[in-house]
Amino acid sequence: MKVKSKRIKSAVIAILCVFALSIIFAMPSAILAQEEEAETETDVPEEISFDIPYPEVKAKFGESFNFKVDVSYKGDEPLTFDVNWEAPEGWYVRIKPSYQETEISAVKLDPGQEESWEISAAPQVKVEPGDYPIKIIASNEDIGLEATAEITAVITASYDMDLATKTGRLNTEVTSGKDNKYTLVVNNTGTDSIENISLSTQEPEGWLVNFDNDDIETIESGDKKEIVATIKPPEKTVAGDYVLTLNASSENAQDSLELRVTVLTPTIWGWVGIGIIVIVIVGVAIIFARLGRR
Amino acid sequence: MEDIIISKNLSKNYNGNKAVSNLDLSIKKGEIYGLLGPNGAGKSTIILMILGLTEPSSGTINVAGFNSTREALKVKRIAGYLPEKIGFYEDMTAEQNLAYTAELNNIKYSEIPKKIEKALKIVGLVENKKQIVKQFSKGMKQRLGIADVLIKDPELVIFDEPTEGLDVKVANSILDTIIKLNKEKGITFMLSSHQLNLIQKICHRVGILSNGNLIGEGKIDELGRKLFGGGRFIIEVEISGDTKEILNKFSNLKDVIDIGKEGNVFQIICNKDLRSEISKIIANTESILTRMNIKDYALEEIYLKYFKEE
Amino acid sequence: MRSILTVYRKELTDYFSSKKFIILLGLVYVAGLSSVYVSLQNIRDATSGLDGFIFLKLFTISGDILPSFITFISLFIPIIGIIFGFDAINSERRSGNLSRVMSQPIFRDSIINGKFLAGITTLSIIIASIVFLISGIGLRSIGVPPSAEEILRIFFFIFICIFYGTFWMSLSMLFSIIMEKTATSILTSIAIWLFLVIFLPIIANAIANTVVPLENASAADQVKNYVIEHNILRSSPSTLFSESITTLLVPAGGHFLINPQSFASADLSKMLLSPLSLGQSLIQVWPQIIVIIALAIICFAVSYVIFMRQEIRAT
């Protein structure tokens, strides 16, 4: 048994050695063969070109615009190209090979090589909605080769609204049966003015909630408006915490706010309650004192 | 003297049984009257009828001129009653118990403390005024009972079994109090009892009750005389020797009413204390006097005599 | 007249000095306050806002573990009544106080009248004080004042409670007159109470199921079964009591409890569960209220007559 396995082992090792040696000797000849092939190719005119599947990208202000660019180069020998961009003022454009984080300013391309880039553009300052053309230029000044790609970032208007309370607190205390004023703030955080904002509420049954201005005509972008809400819980509201949902909505934007409303016992009834308790206790105590022995 | 309790033809039936039948009773103002009889003789029924607490089946009863049945309230205003098993509110003090009685007697609030003080002084319980009755002994409760009836300044006090369950010393102090009240305040007492030896000492008159009938009434000595043929004394003489001769000689004595003989013992009933005469007679014979004693009529004997005859 | 007042005052003093009264009062307070605590926990979920009788809910809402105040009070009132009455006369008789007091210049009925009035007064103090205490706590906590109608309903509730308690008190007082031993009179009263509260429902259920078996029963038969059971239960004052207080304190729907027939036959889809007016609520349970009052009066009258005819013998 032992003798037999030894023999198999040595056989396997021998075969592996032969195999390895054959690879070592065969490699150089393969590489050489390739080189020979390239040299033998005829002159091809150098050409670099961009292919942009989606040359126009829409986004809101504040977001970045991402483009995909495929670069292909045809020629005899590898060439290095400078990569530049031109964009309206205030914009910054980053060019990166796909799936990499490095921003590039030059690229070396082999003949026939195709590469894909990711271009992201973002305005660094506040800009109006509109079309912003961006040019991507790859050039080699030595042989005067240049390719230009035109892409357009279209900034669309954004409609954003923020409903908040003036104090920033999301709870308030109210008295039942009374008008309780509470100031809300509608903030236009979008890039365009918002029109026809209507306010509505989801209130507990029987509650009355009114706004001094429940139909706001317009709020300019970045502007805000204060609204006074009048909250009136019905006379017979059990004291405690209630949730009041306030909605501001327009055609383009909407926001809502959950307000925790604590209904307080009207002080008068609180005192009457305590009064009754005291009267009962004192009354029973007096009865005991008057009627009990010792 | 004027009668304070007068009953005429008084009868009471319970379920067809006569508890009291055709009773004519009269108790004079200022006397201590003893109503005697065994349990079930009808004493309590009579008392309840006197106080208007039970209606008679027939006949009338008047207390100080008020009809007990129709004017019970007026009767109860002047008559105090100490039931046989007197009870007080155990969780209340002596004072509180008496105050309750006083209020029930319609006594002015301002006078109540004074009355309580006075009543407690008479029975000697002033010290125990603030004590709860639960802590009282039987005798103390009985004395508190007397104070309780005194609150209303009664003309008549009906005392059911005044000495029942008390030891002799305590019973005597109760009886002393009764005599004192009778003498000092002129309160008429009607005592009901079956304990004769204690009662007889203080009663001016007794009535003997048996099965609802008054079978004897009067002063104790009168009762005895009536019963034993008028004699007042019983002299028991025991001699040794010939008795025949002596018997003849005794019979010749004046004031002798009856002579009984049992063996060597003579029982001589007479109107006078004949002891010296008797000893002289015996000395003149050959017989020897071995024992001689004299008895006043004891209520007990009267009583026993009655019920022997029943 | 003064004698009744004297007995009355003395009896009141007895109540307010006795341990049994203080224990009862404590029990009622603990039960009442825990039930109001529970109802305050649940009152907001139960408040629809529309029905309006928020204040009454303080008394009717139960929690997961603890029952509502009206459940507590229906349990306690008979106990209080029995404890107040069971030894009224026989303990006085046994202690020898009765004959001593009766020999005072008072009418015999002063004693029973005074005791009876003192019992009612004490009962009223217990019930009214706990109801007002709950109202005060409720007012303080929920901040909703009761409407005039709610106040009226609460007063009617107190009124019915007092009469119901009076019934039990007169019943046990009757036994205290008839029976010599206090142990017998309290056991008899409690036996009657247990019978009415525990055994009668079982018996009623059994009879109803025998007459109209529930197995595979049609809807009409189920209603019939329920009606039979309900009519048997009506012979118990405790049923009458719970019917009347539920109708009074639950204006919306409480009266369905007492009219199962109408409940079953009515087209429920067209019925609105809206509250009845106070007058309507009262009319619904008027017979029940009258029977409770009548029972109380009858028990007292029988006690009175027997007491007046009874012998006063000390032994």
Short mmCIF file of C-alpha atoms in Angstrom, two decimals, chain B residues 13-255:
data_model
loop_
_atom_site.label_atom_id
_atom_site.label_comp_id
_atom_site.label_asym_id
_atom_site.label_seq_id
_atom_site.Cartn_x
_atom_site.Cartn_y
_atom_site.Cartn_z
CA ASN B 13 -103.77 36.45 78.20
CA TYR B 14 -100.93 35.15 76.13
CA ASN B 15 -102.11 32.76 73.46
CA GLY B 16 -105.01 31.66 75.59
CA ASN B 17 -102.91 31.24 78.75
CA LYS B 18 -103.74 33.54 81.58
CA ALA B 19 -100.56 35.25 82.64
CA VAL B 20 -102.41 37.58 84.97
CA SER B 21 -105.99 37.09 86.03
CA ASN B 22 -108.33 39.53 87.71
CA LEU B 23 -105.64 41.30 89.63
CA ASP B 24 -106.62 43.99 92.10
CA LEU B 25 -103.52 45.72 93.26
CA SER B 26 -103.02 48.90 95.16
CA ILE B 27 -99.71 50.34 96.15
CA LYS B 28 -99.51 53.30 98.43
CA LYS B 29 -97.44 56.33 97.83
CA GLY B 30 -94.15 56.19 99.69
CA GLU B 31 -94.08 52.50 100.43
CA ILE B 32 -91.73 49.79 99.35
CA TYR B 33 -93.84 47.06 97.90
CA GLY B 34 -92.49 43.65 97.08
CA LEU B 35 -94.09 41.62 94.37
CA LEU B 36 -93.04 38.08 95.03
CA GLY B 37 -93.43 34.93 93.13
CA PRO B 38 -91.51 32.30 91.26
CA ASN B 39 -90.41 32.85 87.72
CA GLY B 40 -93.35 32.82 85.37
CA ALA B 41 -95.80 33.92 88.02
CA GLY B 42 -96.65 37.02 86.00
CA LYS B 43 -94.49 39.62 87.74
CA SER B 44 -92.91 40.96 84.57
CA THR B 45 -96.25 41.07 82.79
CA ILE B 46 -97.73 43.16 85.56
CA ILE B 47 -94.76 45.53 85.45
CA LEU B 48 -95.01 45.91 81.69
CA MET B 49 -98.72 46.65 82.03
CA ILE B 50 -98.06 49.23 84.72
CA LEU B 51 -95.65 51.00 82.38
CA GLY B 52 -97.99 50.72 79.42
CA LEU B 53 -95.52 48.60 77.50
CA THR B 54 -98.08 45.81 77.23
CA GLU B 55 -101.78 46.24 76.89
CA PRO B 56 -103.99 44.39 79.37
CA SER B 57 -106.52 41.97 77.91
CA SER B 58 -109.10 43.36 80.30
CA GLY B 59 -109.30 45.58 83.34
CA THR B 60 -107.58 48.86 84.02
CA ILE B 61 -104.42 50.01 85.64
CA ASN B 62 -103.71 53.54 86.83
CA VAL B 63 -100.48 55.09 87.94
CA ALA B 64 -100.80 58.37 89.83
CA GLY B 65 -104.13 58.91 88.20
CA PHE B 66 -102.96 58.20 84.66
CA ASN B 67 -104.27 55.26 82.73
CA SER B 68 -101.24 53.16 81.86
CA THR B 69 -102.71 51.99 78.59
CA ARG B 70 -103.91 55.28 77.23
CA GLU B 71 -101.53 57.68 78.88
CA ALA B 72 -98.39 55.57 78.86
CA LEU B 73 -96.15 58.53 78.19
CA LYS B 74 -97.33 60.35 81.29
CA VAL B 75 -96.89 57.23 83.36
CA LYS B 76 -93.38 56.68 82.05
CA ARG B 77 -92.53 60.26 82.83
CA ILE B 78 -93.01 59.68 86.56
CA ALA B 79 -92.21 56.00 86.77
CA GLY B 80 -88.71 54.68 86.47
CA TYR B 81 -88.12 51.09 85.48
CA LEU B 82 -85.09 48.94 86.08
CA PRO B 83 -85.45 45.79 84.01
CA GLU B 84 -84.18 42.52 85.30
CA LYS B 85 -81.29 42.34 82.87
CA ILE B 86 -80.40 45.98 82.78
CA GLY B 87 -78.27 46.93 79.84
CA PHE B 88 -76.35 50.01 78.86
CA TYR B 89 -74.58 50.99 75.68
CA GLU B 90 -71.27 49.38 76.45
CA ASP B 91 -69.15 51.63 74.29
CA MET B 92 -70.55 54.77 75.84
CA THR B 93 -69.40 56.21 79.12
CA ALA B 94 -71.64 56.24 82.17
CA GLU B 95 -72.19 59.91 81.61
CA GLN B 96 -73.14 59.48 77.96
CA ASN B 97 -75.60 56.74 78.83
CA LEU B 98 -77.29 58.92 81.43
CA ALA B 99 -77.29 61.91 79.08
CA TYR B 100 -79.14 59.82 76.52
CA THR B 101 -81.75 58.90 79.12
CA ALA B 102 -82.02 62.53 80.14
CA GLU B 103 -82.62 63.61 76.57
CA LEU B 104 -85.23 60.93 76.09
CA ASN B 105 -86.92 62.36 79.18
CA ASN B 106 -87.04 65.74 77.55
CA ILE B 107 -84.84 67.35 80.16
CA LYS B 108 -83.41 70.73 79.22
CA TYR B 109 -79.89 70.45 77.83
CA SER B 110 -78.56 72.93 80.34
CA GLU B 111 -79.79 70.86 83.29
CA ILE B 112 -78.51 67.52 82.11
CA PRO B 113 -74.95 67.69 83.52
CA LYS B 114 -76.25 68.73 86.92
CA LYS B 115 -78.78 65.91 87.03
CA ILE B 116 -76.19 63.36 86.00
CA GLU B 117 -73.80 64.57 88.69
CA LYS B 118 -76.49 64.34 91.34
CA ALA B 119 -77.68 60.91 90.32
CA LEU B 120 -74.16 59.51 90.16
CA LYS B 121 -73.39 60.94 93.59
CA ILE B 122 -76.33 59.10 95.12
CA VAL B 123 -75.17 55.76 93.78
CA GLY B 124 -71.50 56.54 94.36
CA LEU B 125 -70.30 56.40 90.77
CA VAL B 126 -69.07 59.97 90.32
CA GLU B 127 -65.52 58.73 89.93
CA ASN B 128 -66.53 56.44 87.09
CA LYS B 129 -68.36 59.11 85.13
CA LYS B 130 -65.98 59.03 82.17
CA GLN B 131 -65.50 55.30 82.15
CA ILE B 132 -67.13 53.20 79.45
CA VAL B 133 -69.79 50.87 80.74
CA LYS B 134 -68.01 47.85 79.27
CA GLN B 135 -65.57 48.09 82.16
CA PHE B 136 -68.30 48.12 84.81
CA SER B 137 -68.97 45.21 87.13
CA LYS B 138 -72.47 43.78 87.55
CA GLY B 139 -72.97 45.72 90.77
CA MET B 140 -71.76 48.94 89.24
CA LYS B 141 -74.17 48.45 86.37
CA GLN B 142 -77.02 47.92 88.81
CA ARG B 143 -76.07 51.12 90.62
CA LEU B 144 -75.81 52.93 87.29
CA GLY B 145 -79.30 51.62 86.62
CA ILE B 146 -80.53 53.34 89.76
CA ALA B 147 -78.82 56.55 88.68
CA ASP B 148 -80.49 56.10 85.32
CA VAL B 149 -83.99 56.08 86.82
CA LEU B 150 -83.13 58.94 89.15
CA ILE B 151 -82.40 61.17 86.16
CA LYS B 152 -86.10 61.66 85.59
CA ASP B 153 -86.86 62.44 89.25
CA PRO B 154 -89.36 59.59 89.49
CA GLU B 155 -92.23 59.29 91.91
CA LEU B 156 -92.27 55.56 91.45
CA VAL B 157 -89.47 53.14 90.68
CA ILE B 158 -90.18 49.64 89.53
CA PHE B 159 -87.23 47.39 90.15
CA ASP B 160 -87.25 43.99 88.55
CA GLU B 161 -85.07 41.51 90.45
CA PRO B 162 -82.87 44.12 92.13
CA THR B 163 -80.50 41.63 93.72
CA GLU B 164 -80.39 38.94 91.07
CA GLY B 165 -76.89 37.75 90.36
CA LEU B 166 -75.25 40.00 92.94
CA ASP B 167 -73.27 38.82 95.93
CA VAL B 168 -74.79 39.55 99.33
CA LYS B 169 -72.60 42.53 100.05
CA VAL B 170 -73.39 44.27 96.80
CA ALA B 171 -77.06 43.31 97.06
CA ASN B 172 -77.24 44.84 100.51
CA SER B 173 -75.70 48.09 99.33
CA ILE B 174 -78.33 48.25 96.59
CA LEU B 175 -81.07 47.65 99.14
CA ASP B 176 -79.59 50.32 101.41
CA THR B 177 -79.74 52.77 98.57
CA ILE B 178 -83.38 51.87 97.99
CA ILE B 179 -84.22 52.50 101.64
CA LYS B 180 -82.32 55.77 101.57
CA LEU B 181 -84.14 56.98 98.49
CA ASN B 182 -87.46 55.89 99.92
CA LYS B 183 -86.82 57.78 103.13
CA GLU B 184 -85.11 60.88 101.79
CA LYS B 185 -86.97 61.44 98.56
CA GLY B 186 -90.20 59.67 99.29
CA ILE B 187 -89.91 57.57 96.18
CA THR B 188 -92.30 54.67 96.02
CA PHE B 189 -90.60 51.41 95.15
CA MET B 190 -92.09 48.33 93.67
CA LEU B 191 -89.65 45.47 93.84
CA SER B 192 -90.25 42.26 92.03
CA SER B 193 -88.24 39.31 93.11
CA HIS B 194 -88.06 35.66 93.84
CA GLN B 195 -85.24 36.18 96.31
CA LEU B 196 -87.21 36.54 99.47
CA ASN B 197 -84.72 36.69 102.26
CA LEU B 198 -83.16 39.85 100.91
CA ILE B 199 -86.37 41.59 99.95
CA GLN B 200 -88.29 40.96 103.13
CA LYS B 201 -85.95 43.12 105.13
CA ILE B 202 -86.92 46.29 103.35
CA CYS B 203 -90.45 45.77 102.06
CA HIS B 204 -93.26 47.46 103.89
CA ARG B 205 -95.73 45.25 102.13
CA VAL B 206 -95.54 42.27 99.88
CA GLY B 207 -97.86 40.66 97.41
CA ILE B 208 -97.45 37.04 96.63
CA LEU B 209 -98.12 36.07 93.10
CA SER B 210 -98.77 32.63 91.82
CA ASN B 211 -99.89 31.81 88.31
CA GLY B 212 -101.16 35.28 87.76
CA ASN B 213 -103.15 35.43 90.98
CA LEU B 214 -102.37 37.53 93.98
CA ILE B 215 -102.70 34.89 96.65
CA GLY B 216 -101.64 36.96 99.57
CA GLU B 217 -100.92 40.54 100.31
CA GLY B 218 -100.03 42.65 103.27
CA LYS B 219 -97.34 43.31 105.86
CA ILE B 220 -95.13 40.35 106.43
CA ASP B 221 -96.29 39.67 110.01
CA GLU B 222 -99.92 40.10 109.00
CA LEU B 223 -99.41 37.64 106.22
CA GLY B 224 -97.93 35.15 108.60
CA ARG B 225 -100.70 35.53 111.09
CA LYS B 226 -103.25 35.03 108.37
CA LEU B 227 -101.50 32.01 107.21
CA PHE B 228 -100.65 30.38 110.46
CA GLY B 229 -103.90 31.12 112.20
CA GLY B 230 -102.96 34.53 113.44
CA GLY B 231 -99.95 33.53 115.52
CA ARG B 232 -96.95 35.65 115.30
CA PHE B 233 -94.23 33.48 116.81
CA ILE B 234 -93.17 29.90 116.44
CA ILE B 235 -91.36 28.35 119.34
CA GLU B 236 -89.68 25.07 118.77
CA VAL B 237 -89.04 23.04 121.89
CA GLU B 238 -87.22 19.75 122.08
CA ILE B 239 -87.35 17.79 125.30
CA SER B 240 -86.40 14.38 126.55
CA GLY B 241 -88.74 12.46 128.79
CA ASP B 242 -92.49 12.33 129.09
CA THR B 243 -94.16 14.55 126.61
CA LYS B 244 -97.80 13.92 127.29
CA GLU B 245 -97.99 15.87 130.51
CA ILE B 246 -96.09 18.75 129.05
CA LEU B 247 -98.35 18.91 126.07
CA ASN B 248 -101.34 19.36 128.34
CA LYS B 249 -99.63 22.06 130.29
CA PHE B 250 -98.66 23.91 127.14
CA SER B 251 -102.22 23.81 125.92
CA ASN B 252 -103.36 25.58 129.05
CA LEU B 253 -101.05 28.49 128.45
CA LYS B 254 -102.63 31.75 127.39
CA ASP B 255 -101.88 33.11 123.92
#
